[in-house]
CSV table of C-alpha atoms in Angstrom, one decimal:
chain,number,residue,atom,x,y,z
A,1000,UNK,CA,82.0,135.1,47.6
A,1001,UNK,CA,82.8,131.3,48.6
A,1002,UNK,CA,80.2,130.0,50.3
A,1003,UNK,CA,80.3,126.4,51.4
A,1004,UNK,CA,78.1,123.8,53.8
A,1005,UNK,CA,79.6,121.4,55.8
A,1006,UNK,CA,78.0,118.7,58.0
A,1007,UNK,CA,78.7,117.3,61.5
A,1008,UNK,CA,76.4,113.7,61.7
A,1009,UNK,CA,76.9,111.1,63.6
A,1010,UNK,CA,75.7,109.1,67.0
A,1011,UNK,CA,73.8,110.8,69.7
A,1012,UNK,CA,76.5,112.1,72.5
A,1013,UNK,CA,78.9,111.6,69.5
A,1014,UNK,CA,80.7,115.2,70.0
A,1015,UNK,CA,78.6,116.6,67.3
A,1016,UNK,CA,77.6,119.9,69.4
A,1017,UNK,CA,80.9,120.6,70.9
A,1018,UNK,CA,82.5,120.2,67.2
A,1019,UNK,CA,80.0,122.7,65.5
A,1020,UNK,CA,80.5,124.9,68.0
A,1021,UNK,CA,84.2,125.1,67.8
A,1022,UNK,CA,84.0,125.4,64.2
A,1023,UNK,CA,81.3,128.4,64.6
A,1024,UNK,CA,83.4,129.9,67.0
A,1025,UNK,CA,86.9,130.1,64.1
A,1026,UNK,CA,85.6,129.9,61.0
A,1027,UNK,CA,84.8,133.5,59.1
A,1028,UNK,CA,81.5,134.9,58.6
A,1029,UNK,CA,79.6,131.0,59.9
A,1030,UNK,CA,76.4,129.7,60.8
A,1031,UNK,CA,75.1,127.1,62.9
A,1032,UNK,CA,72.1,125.1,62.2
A,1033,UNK,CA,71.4,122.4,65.0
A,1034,UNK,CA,68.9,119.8,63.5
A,1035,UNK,CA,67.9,119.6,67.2
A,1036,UNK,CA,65.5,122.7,66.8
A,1037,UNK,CA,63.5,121.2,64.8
A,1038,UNK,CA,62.2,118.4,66.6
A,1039,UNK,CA,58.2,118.1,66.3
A,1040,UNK,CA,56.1,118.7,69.6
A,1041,UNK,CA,56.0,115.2,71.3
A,1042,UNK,CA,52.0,115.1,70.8
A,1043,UNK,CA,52.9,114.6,66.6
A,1044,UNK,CA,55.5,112.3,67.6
A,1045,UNK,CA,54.8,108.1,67.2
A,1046,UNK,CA,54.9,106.1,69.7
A,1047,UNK,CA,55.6,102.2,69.0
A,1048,UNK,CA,54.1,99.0,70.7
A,1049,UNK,CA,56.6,99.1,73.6
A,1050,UNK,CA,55.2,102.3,74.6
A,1051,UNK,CA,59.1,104.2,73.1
A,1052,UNK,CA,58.4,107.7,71.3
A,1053,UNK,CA,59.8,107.2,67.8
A,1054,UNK,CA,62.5,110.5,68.0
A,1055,UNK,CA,65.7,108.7,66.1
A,1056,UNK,CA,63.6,108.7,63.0
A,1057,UNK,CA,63.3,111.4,60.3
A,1058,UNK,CA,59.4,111.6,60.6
A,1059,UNK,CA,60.1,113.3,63.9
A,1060,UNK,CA,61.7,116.0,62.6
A,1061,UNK,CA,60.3,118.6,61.1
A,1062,UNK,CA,62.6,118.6,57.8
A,1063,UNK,CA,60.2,121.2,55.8
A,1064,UNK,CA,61.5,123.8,58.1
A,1065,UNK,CA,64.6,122.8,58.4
A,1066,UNK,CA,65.4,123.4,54.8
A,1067,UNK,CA,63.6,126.6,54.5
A,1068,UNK,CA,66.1,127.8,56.8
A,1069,UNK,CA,69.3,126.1,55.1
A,1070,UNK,CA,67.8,127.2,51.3
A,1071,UNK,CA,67.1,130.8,52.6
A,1072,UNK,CA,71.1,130.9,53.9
A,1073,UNK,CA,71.8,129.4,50.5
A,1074,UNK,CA,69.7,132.2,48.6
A,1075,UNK,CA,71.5,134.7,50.5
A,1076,UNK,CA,74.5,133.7,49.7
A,1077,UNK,CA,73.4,133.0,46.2
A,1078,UNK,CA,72.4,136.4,45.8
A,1079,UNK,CA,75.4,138.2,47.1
A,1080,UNK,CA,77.8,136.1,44.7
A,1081,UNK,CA,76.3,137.5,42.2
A,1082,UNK,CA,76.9,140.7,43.0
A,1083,UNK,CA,80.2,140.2,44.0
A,1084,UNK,CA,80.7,138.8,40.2
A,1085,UNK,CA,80.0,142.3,39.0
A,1086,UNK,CA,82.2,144.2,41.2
A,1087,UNK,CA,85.1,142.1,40.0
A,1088,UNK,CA,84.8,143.7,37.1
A,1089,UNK,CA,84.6,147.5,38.1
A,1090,UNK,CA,87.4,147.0,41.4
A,1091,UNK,CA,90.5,144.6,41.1
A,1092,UNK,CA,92.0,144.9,44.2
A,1093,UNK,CA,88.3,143.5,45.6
A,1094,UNK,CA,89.1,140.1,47.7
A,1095,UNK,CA,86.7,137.6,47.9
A,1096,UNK,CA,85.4,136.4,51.8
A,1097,UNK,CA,84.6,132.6,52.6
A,1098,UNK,CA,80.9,131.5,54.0
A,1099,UNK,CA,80.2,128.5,55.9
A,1100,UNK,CA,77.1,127.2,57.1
A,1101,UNK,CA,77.8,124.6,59.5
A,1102,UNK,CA,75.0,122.0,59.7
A,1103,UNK,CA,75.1,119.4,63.1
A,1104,UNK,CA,72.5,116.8,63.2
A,1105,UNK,CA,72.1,113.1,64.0
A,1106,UNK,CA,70.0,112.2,60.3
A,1107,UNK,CA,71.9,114.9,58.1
A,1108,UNK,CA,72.7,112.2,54.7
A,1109,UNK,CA,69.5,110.5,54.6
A,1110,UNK,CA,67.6,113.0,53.5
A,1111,UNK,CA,68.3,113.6,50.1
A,1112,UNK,CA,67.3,117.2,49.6
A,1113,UNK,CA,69.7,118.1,52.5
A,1114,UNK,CA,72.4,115.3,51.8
A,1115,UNK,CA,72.7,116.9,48.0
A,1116,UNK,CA,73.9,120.6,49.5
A,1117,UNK,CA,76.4,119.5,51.2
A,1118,UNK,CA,80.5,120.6,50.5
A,1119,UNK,CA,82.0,118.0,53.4
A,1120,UNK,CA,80.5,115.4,55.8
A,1121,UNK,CA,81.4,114.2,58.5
A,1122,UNK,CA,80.5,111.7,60.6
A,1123,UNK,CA,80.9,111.1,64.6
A,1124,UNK,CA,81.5,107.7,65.2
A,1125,UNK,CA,81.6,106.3,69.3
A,1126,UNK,CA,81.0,102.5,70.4
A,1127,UNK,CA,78.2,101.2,71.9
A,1128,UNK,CA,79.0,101.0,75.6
A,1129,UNK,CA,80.9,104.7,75.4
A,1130,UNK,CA,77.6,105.6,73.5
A,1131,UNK,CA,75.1,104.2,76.2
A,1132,UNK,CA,77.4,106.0,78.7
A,1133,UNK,CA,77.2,109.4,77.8
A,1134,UNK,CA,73.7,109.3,76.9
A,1135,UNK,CA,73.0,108.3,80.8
A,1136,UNK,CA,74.6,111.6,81.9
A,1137,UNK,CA,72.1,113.8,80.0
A,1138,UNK,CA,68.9,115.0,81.0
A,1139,UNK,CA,66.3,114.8,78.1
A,1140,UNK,CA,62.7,116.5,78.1
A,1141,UNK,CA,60.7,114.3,78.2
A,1142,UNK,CA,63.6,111.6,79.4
A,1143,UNK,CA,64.4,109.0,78.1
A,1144,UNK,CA,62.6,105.8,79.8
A,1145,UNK,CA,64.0,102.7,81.0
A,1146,UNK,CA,65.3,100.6,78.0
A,1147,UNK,CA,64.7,103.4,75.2
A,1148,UNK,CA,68.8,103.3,74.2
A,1149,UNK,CA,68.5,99.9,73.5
A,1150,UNK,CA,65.1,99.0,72.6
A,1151,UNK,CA,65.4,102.2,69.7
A,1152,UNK,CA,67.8,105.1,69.9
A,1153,UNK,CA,71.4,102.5,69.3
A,1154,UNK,CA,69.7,100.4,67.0
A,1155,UNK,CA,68.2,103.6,65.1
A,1156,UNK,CA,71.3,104.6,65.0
A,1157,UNK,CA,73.0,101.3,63.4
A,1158,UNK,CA,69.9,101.5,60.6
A,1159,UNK,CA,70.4,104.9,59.9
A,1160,UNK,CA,74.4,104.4,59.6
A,1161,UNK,CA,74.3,101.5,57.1
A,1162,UNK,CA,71.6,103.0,54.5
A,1163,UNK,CA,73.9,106.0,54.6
A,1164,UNK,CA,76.8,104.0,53.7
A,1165,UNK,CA,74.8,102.5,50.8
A,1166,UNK,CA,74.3,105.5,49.0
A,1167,UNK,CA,77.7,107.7,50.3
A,1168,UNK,CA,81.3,107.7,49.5
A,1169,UNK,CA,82.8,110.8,50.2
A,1170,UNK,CA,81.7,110.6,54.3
A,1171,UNK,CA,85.0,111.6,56.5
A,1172,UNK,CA,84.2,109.5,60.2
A,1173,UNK,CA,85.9,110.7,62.6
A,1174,UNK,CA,86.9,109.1,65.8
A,1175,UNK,CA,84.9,110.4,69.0
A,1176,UNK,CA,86.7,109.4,71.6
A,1177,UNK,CA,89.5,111.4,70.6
A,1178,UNK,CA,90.3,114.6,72.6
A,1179,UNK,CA,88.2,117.2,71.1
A,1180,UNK,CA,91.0,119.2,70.3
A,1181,UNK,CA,92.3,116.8,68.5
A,1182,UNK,CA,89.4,116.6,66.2
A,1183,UNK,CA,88.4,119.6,65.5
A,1184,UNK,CA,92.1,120.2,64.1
A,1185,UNK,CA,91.7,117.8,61.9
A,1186,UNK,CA,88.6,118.8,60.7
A,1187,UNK,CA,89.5,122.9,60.5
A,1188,UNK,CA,92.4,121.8,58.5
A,1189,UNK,CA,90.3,119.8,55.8
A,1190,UNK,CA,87.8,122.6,55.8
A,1191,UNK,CA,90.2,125.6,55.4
A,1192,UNK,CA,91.1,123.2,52.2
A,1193,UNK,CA,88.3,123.9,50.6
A,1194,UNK,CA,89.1,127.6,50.1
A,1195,UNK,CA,92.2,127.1,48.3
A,1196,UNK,CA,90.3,124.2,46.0
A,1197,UNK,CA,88.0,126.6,45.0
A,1198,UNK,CA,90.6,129.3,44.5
A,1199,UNK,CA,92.4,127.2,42.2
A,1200,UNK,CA,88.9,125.7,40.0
């Protein structure tokens, strides 16, 4: 069995949902793992001097959990390609399924014990006024005060971004404000790459 992890990072309102879910819906045998879910209750949240709850920041997630749910996808998967190693050898004509764990999130490669698993990432790009724009139209619990996108969610984001690029190479950005079609071709085509890469190692 192939089994293979791909993230979807990038800015808030980036298109990192509606690309996840377009790739859960096509790809074979996938799962979904929103890095939203696991958001800490808002009482163990920190709140700075301006009175803004500190939620663009890993210590607000509750990364512990998270990867107990990645690693026990992993050990699955682990597990099964092992047994599919043996019945290689008693059945021939036995074909080999790909396995994708799709992984959407906003602080996916700065964590290093997450960042290391993954097989692609990419990254949502979307300038700062379309940014600001599209966070206005959603409806946060609790909502975002006056002043929070720019007093900490853009500038977060801008931290966040350039200690990724410090340590990463292999990131694929991809452009989103660009028709979501659009993208998630792109992106299906690199992925379904992967199978044939590993086919051929």
């Amino acid at each position: 069995m192939k089994a293979f992890i791909i993230g979807i990072g990038g800015a808030t309102n980036g298109g990192k949902t509606t690309l996840s879910q377009k790739l859960f819906k096509q790809l074979p045998n996938c799962t979904l793992i929103r890095q939203d879910d696991y958001f800490k209750p808002e009482s163990e949240v920190a709140t700075d001097e301006r009175g803004f709850k500190q939620y663009d920041v890993l210590e607000s997630l509750d990364m512990d959990s998270m990867m107990i749910s990645v690693n026990s996808w992993s050990m699955h998967h682990k597990e099964v390609e092992i047994s599919t190693m043996q019945l290689k050898e008693m059945q021939s004509t036995w074909k080999e399924e790909a396995h994708f764990l799709i992984i959407d999130g906003f602080l996916l490669y700065n964590y290093e014990p997450l960042d290391k698993l993954f097989n692609r990432r990419y990254f949502m790009t979307v300038p700062y006024d379309e940014c600001k724009r599209r966070r206005s139209t959603r409806v946060y619990e609790p909502p975002d005060p006056p002043g929070f996108f720019d007093g900490h969610v853009w500038p977060m984001y801008l931290k966040h971004k350039e200690q990724m690029e410090e340590v990463q190479s292999d990131i694929v950005y991809l452009d989103g404000t660009k028709p979501e079609d659009d993208i998630f071709n792109v992106v299906y085509a690199d992925v379904s790459k992967l199978t044939c890469v590993h086919e051929k190692s």
